[in-house]
CSV table of C-alpha atoms in Angstrom, one decimal:
chain,number,residue,atom,x,y,z
U,101,UNK,CA,9.5,74.0,-45.5
U,102,UNK,CA,8.2,73.0,-48.9
U,103,UNK,CA,11.8,72.1,-49.9
U,104,UNK,CA,12.1,69.8,-46.9
U,105,UNK,CA,8.8,68.2,-47.7
U,106,UNK,CA,10.2,67.3,-51.1
U,107,UNK,CA,13.1,65.5,-49.4
U,108,UNK,CA,15.7,68.2,-49.6
U,109,UNK,CA,16.8,68.3,-45.9
U,110,UNK,CA,19.6,70.7,-46.7
U,111,UNK,CA,19.4,73.6,-49.2
U,112,UNK,CA,21.7,73.4,-52.2
U,113,UNK,CA,24.1,76.0,-53.7
U,114,UNK,CA,23.9,76.6,-57.4
U,115,UNK,CA,26.7,77.7,-59.8
U,116,UNK,CA,26.1,81.4,-59.0
U,117,UNK,CA,26.6,80.7,-55.2
U,118,UNK,CA,22.9,81.2,-54.3
U,119,UNK,CA,21.5,79.1,-51.5
U,120,UNK,CA,18.1,77.6,-52.3
U,121,UNK,CA,16.2,74.9,-54.1
U,122,UNK,CA,13.8,74.2,-56.9
U,123,UNK,CA,10.1,75.1,-56.4
U,124,UNK,CA,6.9,75.0,-58.4
U,125,UNK,CA,6.7,78.7,-59.4
U,126,UNK,CA,4.1,80.5,-61.5
U,127,UNK,CA,5.6,81.7,-64.7
U,128,UNK,CA,4.3,85.2,-64.4
U,129,UNK,CA,5.7,85.8,-60.9
U,130,UNK,CA,8.9,87.8,-60.2
U,131,UNK,CA,11.6,86.3,-58.1
U,132,UNK,CA,13.1,89.3,-56.3
U,133,UNK,CA,12.4,90.3,-52.7
U,134,UNK,CA,10.5,93.5,-53.7
U,135,UNK,CA,7.8,91.8,-55.8
U,136,UNK,CA,4.3,93.1,-54.9
U,137,UNK,CA,1.2,91.2,-55.9
U,138,UNK,CA,-2.4,92.4,-55.8
U,139,UNK,CA,-5.1,90.5,-53.9
U,140,UNK,CA,-6.5,89.4,-57.3
U,141,UNK,CA,-3.1,88.1,-58.5
U,142,UNK,CA,-2.5,86.3,-55.2
U,143,UNK,CA,-5.9,84.5,-55.4
U,144,UNK,CA,-5.5,83.8,-59.1
U,145,UNK,CA,-2.0,82.3,-58.7
U,146,UNK,CA,-2.2,80.4,-55.4
U,147,UNK,CA,-5.1,78.3,-56.5
U,148,UNK,CA,-2.7,76.8,-59.1
U,149,UNK,CA,-1.8,73.2,-58.7
U,150,UNK,CA,1.8,72.4,-58.2
U,151,UNK,CA,1.8,70.6,-61.6
U,152,UNK,CA,0.8,73.9,-63.3
U,153,UNK,CA,4.0,75.6,-62.3
U,154,UNK,CA,7.5,75.6,-63.7
U,155,UNK,CA,10.2,74.1,-61.5
U,156,UNK,CA,12.4,77.2,-60.8
U,157,UNK,CA,15.5,77.6,-58.6
U,158,UNK,CA,14.6,80.1,-55.9
U,159,UNK,CA,17.3,81.4,-53.5
U,160,UNK,CA,16.9,81.7,-49.7
U,161,UNK,CA,18.3,85.2,-49.4
U,162,UNK,CA,17.2,85.4,-45.7
U,163,UNK,CA,18.1,81.9,-44.6
U,164,UNK,CA,18.5,81.5,-40.9
U,165,UNK,CA,20.4,78.8,-39.0
U,166,UNK,CA,17.2,76.8,-38.2
U,167,UNK,CA,17.5,73.0,-38.3
U,168,UNK,CA,14.8,71.0,-40.2
U,169,UNK,CA,13.7,69.7,-36.8
U,170,UNK,CA,12.2,73.1,-36.1
U,171,UNK,CA,9.8,72.8,-39.0
U,172,UNK,CA,8.2,69.4,-38.0
U,173,UNK,CA,4.8,70.9,-37.3
U,174,UNK,CA,4.7,72.8,-40.5
U,175,UNK,CA,6.0,69.8,-42.5
U,176,UNK,CA,3.2,67.6,-41.0
U,177,UNK,CA,0.7,70.3,-42.0
U,178,UNK,CA,2.0,70.3,-45.5
U,179,UNK,CA,1.8,66.5,-45.7
U,180,UNK,CA,-1.8,66.6,-44.7
U,181,UNK,CA,-2.4,69.5,-47.2
U,182,UNK,CA,-0.8,67.5,-50.0
U,183,UNK,CA,-3.1,64.6,-49.2
U,184,UNK,CA,-6.1,66.8,-49.4
U,185,UNK,CA,-5.3,68.9,-52.4
U,186,UNK,CA,-2.5,69.8,-54.9
U,187,UNK,CA,-3.3,73.5,-54.6
U,188,UNK,CA,-0.5,75.6,-53.1
U,189,UNK,CA,-3.0,77.6,-51.1
U,190,UNK,CA,-4.3,74.5,-49.3
U,191,UNK,CA,-0.8,73.1,-48.6
U,192,UNK,CA,0.5,76.4,-47.2
U,193,UNK,CA,-2.6,77.1,-45.0
U,194,UNK,CA,-2.4,73.6,-43.5
U,195,UNK,CA,1.2,74.3,-42.5
U,196,UNK,CA,0.0,77.5,-40.8
U,197,UNK,CA,-2.9,75.8,-39.0
U,198,UNK,CA,-0.6,73.0,-37.8
U,199,UNK,CA,1.9,75.5,-36.4
U,200,UNK,CA,-0.9,77.3,-34.6
U,201,UNK,CA,-2.2,74.1,-33.1
U,202,UNK,CA,1.1,72.8,-32.0
U,203,UNK,CA,2.2,76.1,-30.5
U,204,UNK,CA,-1.1,76.2,-28.6
U,205,UNK,CA,-0.7,72.8,-27.2
U,206,UNK,CA,2.8,73.6,-25.9
U,207,UNK,CA,1.6,76.9,-24.4
U,208,UNK,CA,-1.4,75.1,-22.8
U,209,UNK,CA,1.0,72.6,-21.1
U,210,UNK,CA,3.1,75.5,-19.9
U,211,UNK,CA,0.1,77.3,-18.4
U,212,UNK,CA,-1.1,74.1,-16.8
U,213,UNK,CA,2.2,73.1,-15.3
U,214,UNK,CA,3.4,76.4,-13.9
U,215,UNK,CA,2.7,76.6,-10.2
U,216,UNK,CA,1.9,80.3,-10.2
U,217,UNK,CA,1.6,83.2,-12.7
U,218,UNK,CA,-0.8,81.3,-15.0
U,219,UNK,CA,-2.7,84.4,-16.1
U,220,UNK,CA,0.5,86.3,-17.0
U,221,UNK,CA,1.8,83.4,-19.1
U,222,UNK,CA,-1.6,83.2,-20.8
U,223,UNK,CA,-1.6,86.9,-21.4
U,224,UNK,CA,1.9,86.8,-22.9
U,225,UNK,CA,0.8,84.0,-25.3
U,226,UNK,CA,-2.1,86.2,-26.5
U,227,UNK,CA,0.0,89.2,-27.5
U,228,UNK,CA,-0.8,90.3,-31.0
U,229,UNK,CA,2.7,89.7,-32.3
U,230,UNK,CA,2.8,86.2,-30.8
U,231,UNK,CA,-0.6,85.4,-32.3
U,232,UNK,CA,0.6,86.6,-35.7
U,233,UNK,CA,3.7,84.4,-35.5
U,234,UNK,CA,1.6,81.4,-34.3
U,235,UNK,CA,-0.4,81.4,-37.5
U,236,UNK,CA,2.6,81.7,-39.7
U,237,UNK,CA,5.2,79.1,-40.9
U,238,UNK,CA,8.2,80.6,-39.1
U,239,UNK,CA,9.2,78.7,-36.0
U,240,UNK,CA,9.6,81.7,-33.8
U,241,UNK,CA,6.3,81.2,-31.9
U,242,UNK,CA,7.3,77.7,-31.0
U,243,UNK,CA,10.5,79.0,-29.5
U,244,UNK,CA,8.6,81.2,-27.1
U,245,UNK,CA,6.2,78.3,-26.3
U,246,UNK,CA,9.1,75.9,-25.6
U,247,UNK,CA,10.9,78.4,-23.3
U,248,UNK,CA,7.6,79.0,-21.4
U,249,UNK,CA,7.2,75.2,-20.9
U,250,UNK,CA,10.8,74.8,-19.8
U,251,UNK,CA,10.3,77.7,-17.3
U,252,UNK,CA,7.0,76.2,-16.0
U,253,UNK,CA,8.5,72.7,-15.5
U,254,UNK,CA,11.6,74.2,-13.7
U,255,UNK,CA,9.3,76.3,-11.4
U,256,UNK,CA,7.1,73.3,-10.7
U,257,UNK,CA,10.1,71.1,-9.7
U,258,UNK,CA,11.5,73.9,-7.6
U,259,UNK,CA,8.4,75.2,-5.7
U,260,UNK,CA,6.1,72.2,-5.4
U,261,UNK,CA,6.5,68.7,-3.9
U,262,UNK,CA,6.9,67.1,-7.3
U,263,UNK,CA,10.1,65.1,-7.8
U,264,UNK,CA,12.2,64.9,-11.0
U,265,UNK,CA,11.1,61.5,-12.2
U,266,UNK,CA,11.7,60.0,-15.7
U,267,UNK,CA,8.8,61.9,-17.2
U,268,UNK,CA,10.1,65.3,-16.2
U,269,UNK,CA,13.7,64.5,-17.1
U,270,UNK,CA,12.7,63.2,-20.5
U,271,UNK,CA,10.6,66.3,-21.0
U,272,UNK,CA,13.4,68.7,-20.0
U,273,UNK,CA,15.8,66.8,-22.3
U,274,UNK,CA,13.4,67.0,-25.3
U,275,UNK,CA,12.8,70.7,-24.8
U,276,UNK,CA,16.5,71.5,-24.4
U,277,UNK,CA,17.3,69.5,-27.6
U,278,UNK,CA,14.6,71.3,-29.6
U,279,UNK,CA,15.8,74.7,-28.4
U,280,UNK,CA,19.4,73.9,-29.5
U,281,UNK,CA,18.1,72.9,-32.9
U,282,UNK,CA,16.1,76.1,-33.4
U,283,UNK,CA,19.2,78.2,-32.8
U,284,UNK,CA,22.3,77.3,-30.8
U,285,UNK,CA,22.2,80.6,-28.9
U,286,UNK,CA,19.0,79.3,-27.2
U,287,UNK,CA,21.2,76.8,-25.3
U,288,UNK,CA,21.7,79.6,-22.7
U,289,UNK,CA,18.2,78.9,-21.4
U,290,UNK,CA,19.6,75.6,-20.1
U,291,UNK,CA,20.9,77.6,-17.2
U,292,UNK,CA,17.3,77.5,-15.8
U,293,UNK,CA,17.8,73.7,-15.2
U,294,UNK,CA,20.3,74.4,-12.4
U,295,UNK,CA,17.5,76.1,-10.4
U,296,UNK,CA,16.1,72.6,-9.8
U,297,UNK,CA,17.2,71.5,-6.3
U,298,UNK,CA,19.4,68.4,-6.2
U,299,UNK,CA,17.1,67.0,-3.6
U,300,UNK,CA,14.4,66.5,-6.2
U,301,UNK,CA,16.5,63.6,-7.6
U,302,UNK,CA,16.7,60.3,-5.9
U,303,UNK,CA,20.5,60.6,-5.4
U,304,UNK,CA,23.4,62.8,-6.3
U,305,UNK,CA,24.5,60.2,-8.8
U,306,UNK,CA,21.2,60.3,-10.7
U,307,UNK,CA,21.3,64.1,-10.6
U,308,UNK,CA,24.7,64.2,-12.4
U,309,UNK,CA,23.6,61.5,-14.8
U,310,UNK,CA,20.6,63.7,-15.7
U,311,UNK,CA,22.9,66.8,-16.1
U,312,UNK,CA,25.3,64.9,-18.3
U,313,UNK,CA,22.5,63.3,-20.4
U,314,UNK,CA,20.5,66.6,-20.9
U,315,UNK,CA,23.8,68.5,-21.6
U,316,UNK,CA,24.9,66.0,-24.2
U,317,UNK,CA,21.6,65.7,-26.1
U,318,UNK,CA,21.5,69.5,-26.2
U,319,UNK,CA,25.0,70.6,-26.9
U,320,UNK,CA,26.3,67.9,-29.3
U,321,UNK,CA,23.4,68.0,-31.8
U,322,UNK,CA,23.4,71.8,-31.6
U,323,UNK,CA,27.1,71.9,-32.5
U,324,UNK,CA,26.7,69.4,-35.3
U,325,UNK,CA,23.9,71.5,-36.9
U,326,UNK,CA,26.0,74.6,-36.4
U,327,UNK,CA,28.8,73.1,-38.3
U,328,UNK,CA,26.5,71.9,-41.1
U,329,UNK,CA,24.6,75.2,-41.5
U,330,UNK,CA,27.7,77.3,-41.2
U,331,UNK,CA,29.3,75.3,-44.0
U,332,UNK,CA,26.2,75.8,-46.2
U,333,UNK,CA,26.3,79.6,-45.5
U,334,UNK,CA,30.0,79.8,-46.3
U,335,UNK,CA,29.3,78.1,-49.6
U,336,UNK,CA,26.8,80.8,-50.5
U,337,UNK,CA,28.0,83.9,-48.8
U,338,UNK,CA,31.4,85.4,-48.2
U,339,UNK,CA,31.0,86.3,-44.5
U,340,UNK,CA,29.3,83.7,-42.3
U,341,UNK,CA,31.4,83.9,-39.2
U,342,UNK,CA,28.9,85.4,-36.8
U,343,UNK,CA,28.0,82.2,-34.9
U,344,UNK,CA,31.7,81.2,-34.6
U,345,UNK,CA,32.4,84.6,-33.1
U,346,UNK,CA,29.6,84.2,-30.6
U,347,UNK,CA,31.1,80.9,-29.4
U,348,UNK,CA,34.6,82.4,-29.2
U,349,UNK,CA,33.5,85.5,-27.3
U,350,UNK,CA,30.3,84.7,-25.2
U,351,UNK,CA,30.9,87.6,-22.8
U,352,UNK,CA,31.2,90.1,-25.7
U,353,UNK,CA,28.0,88.6,-27.2
U,354,UNK,CA,26.1,89.1,-23.9
U,355,UNK,CA,27.4,92.7,-23.8
U,356,UNK,CA,26.1,93.4,-27.3
U,357,UNK,CA,22.8,91.7,-26.4
U,358,UNK,CA,22.3,94.0,-23.4
U,359,UNK,CA,23.2,97.1,-25.4
U,360,UNK,CA,20.7,96.0,-28.1
U,361,UNK,CA,17.9,95.7,-25.4
U,362,UNK,CA,18.8,99.1,-24.0
U,363,UNK,CA,18.8,100.7,-27.4
U,364,UNK,CA,15.9,98.9,-29.0
U,365,UNK,CA,13.9,97.6,-26.0
U,366,UNK,CA,11.2,100.2,-26.3
U,367,UNK,CA,10.6,99.4,-30.0
U,368,UNK,CA,10.4,95.7,-29.2
U,369,UNK,CA,7.8,96.2,-26.6
U,370,UNK,CA,5.7,98.4,-28.9
U,371,UNK,CA,5.9,95.8,-31.6
U,372,UNK,CA,4.9,93.0,-29.2
U,373,UNK,CA,1.8,95.0,-28.2
U,374,UNK,CA,0.8,95.4,-31.8
U,375,UNK,CA,1.5,99.2,-32.2
U,376,UNK,CA,2.9,98.5,-35.7
């Protein structure tokens, strides 16, 4: 996120084949994944100003295929933080706060719009794991919030007297676009849109125009970012074909997904409830 804030929309690949970018980095910090810092060291180093650090190339060893669009709330928070202070601690915490606020707004809209099940949606948004993600910089909590809002809007159009006017169509298109930018596999949630009755549209023609429009704004940008991000990963890693394999074998991917849930579902539920 900090790299995007500096204008580096895409990460670079250095001569050693590492994916990453230059960051202000305290000289006495290690750069490997296993570095452990005491509370004293953290407080002492993170109050440093960005100008007090050396520009160091740091690799993104765990880079995911997230588009820069996914980090807009965090980037906005860092912009505000940079205006307030040059201290890394302030900049990072403003990004966390902005992610928490934006996730909360989207979940509030989902709870408000859903015609039933409000308390269950609210309960799900307050799970310990979800709350922890919401105050971080990772975009995972926003994914859950967007899917909740998409589901709420679909249920409202299906089970109430509300019609699919321009506001709803624009909202559904925006959510679908954002989900495809977070990760292209989230396009599968677009199937929910077909639960909206055709009668909710003024005519069959407008229904199919809406389907084509939402489908285009979802799939095309998603495929473009998939191509860009896969090209970046292939530059830095030898094996980056997983997303291409998913697109070639969707049924096989669903089978693997189901087996994963059967095998690890209990662990995931325990983690969501905060047992770990």
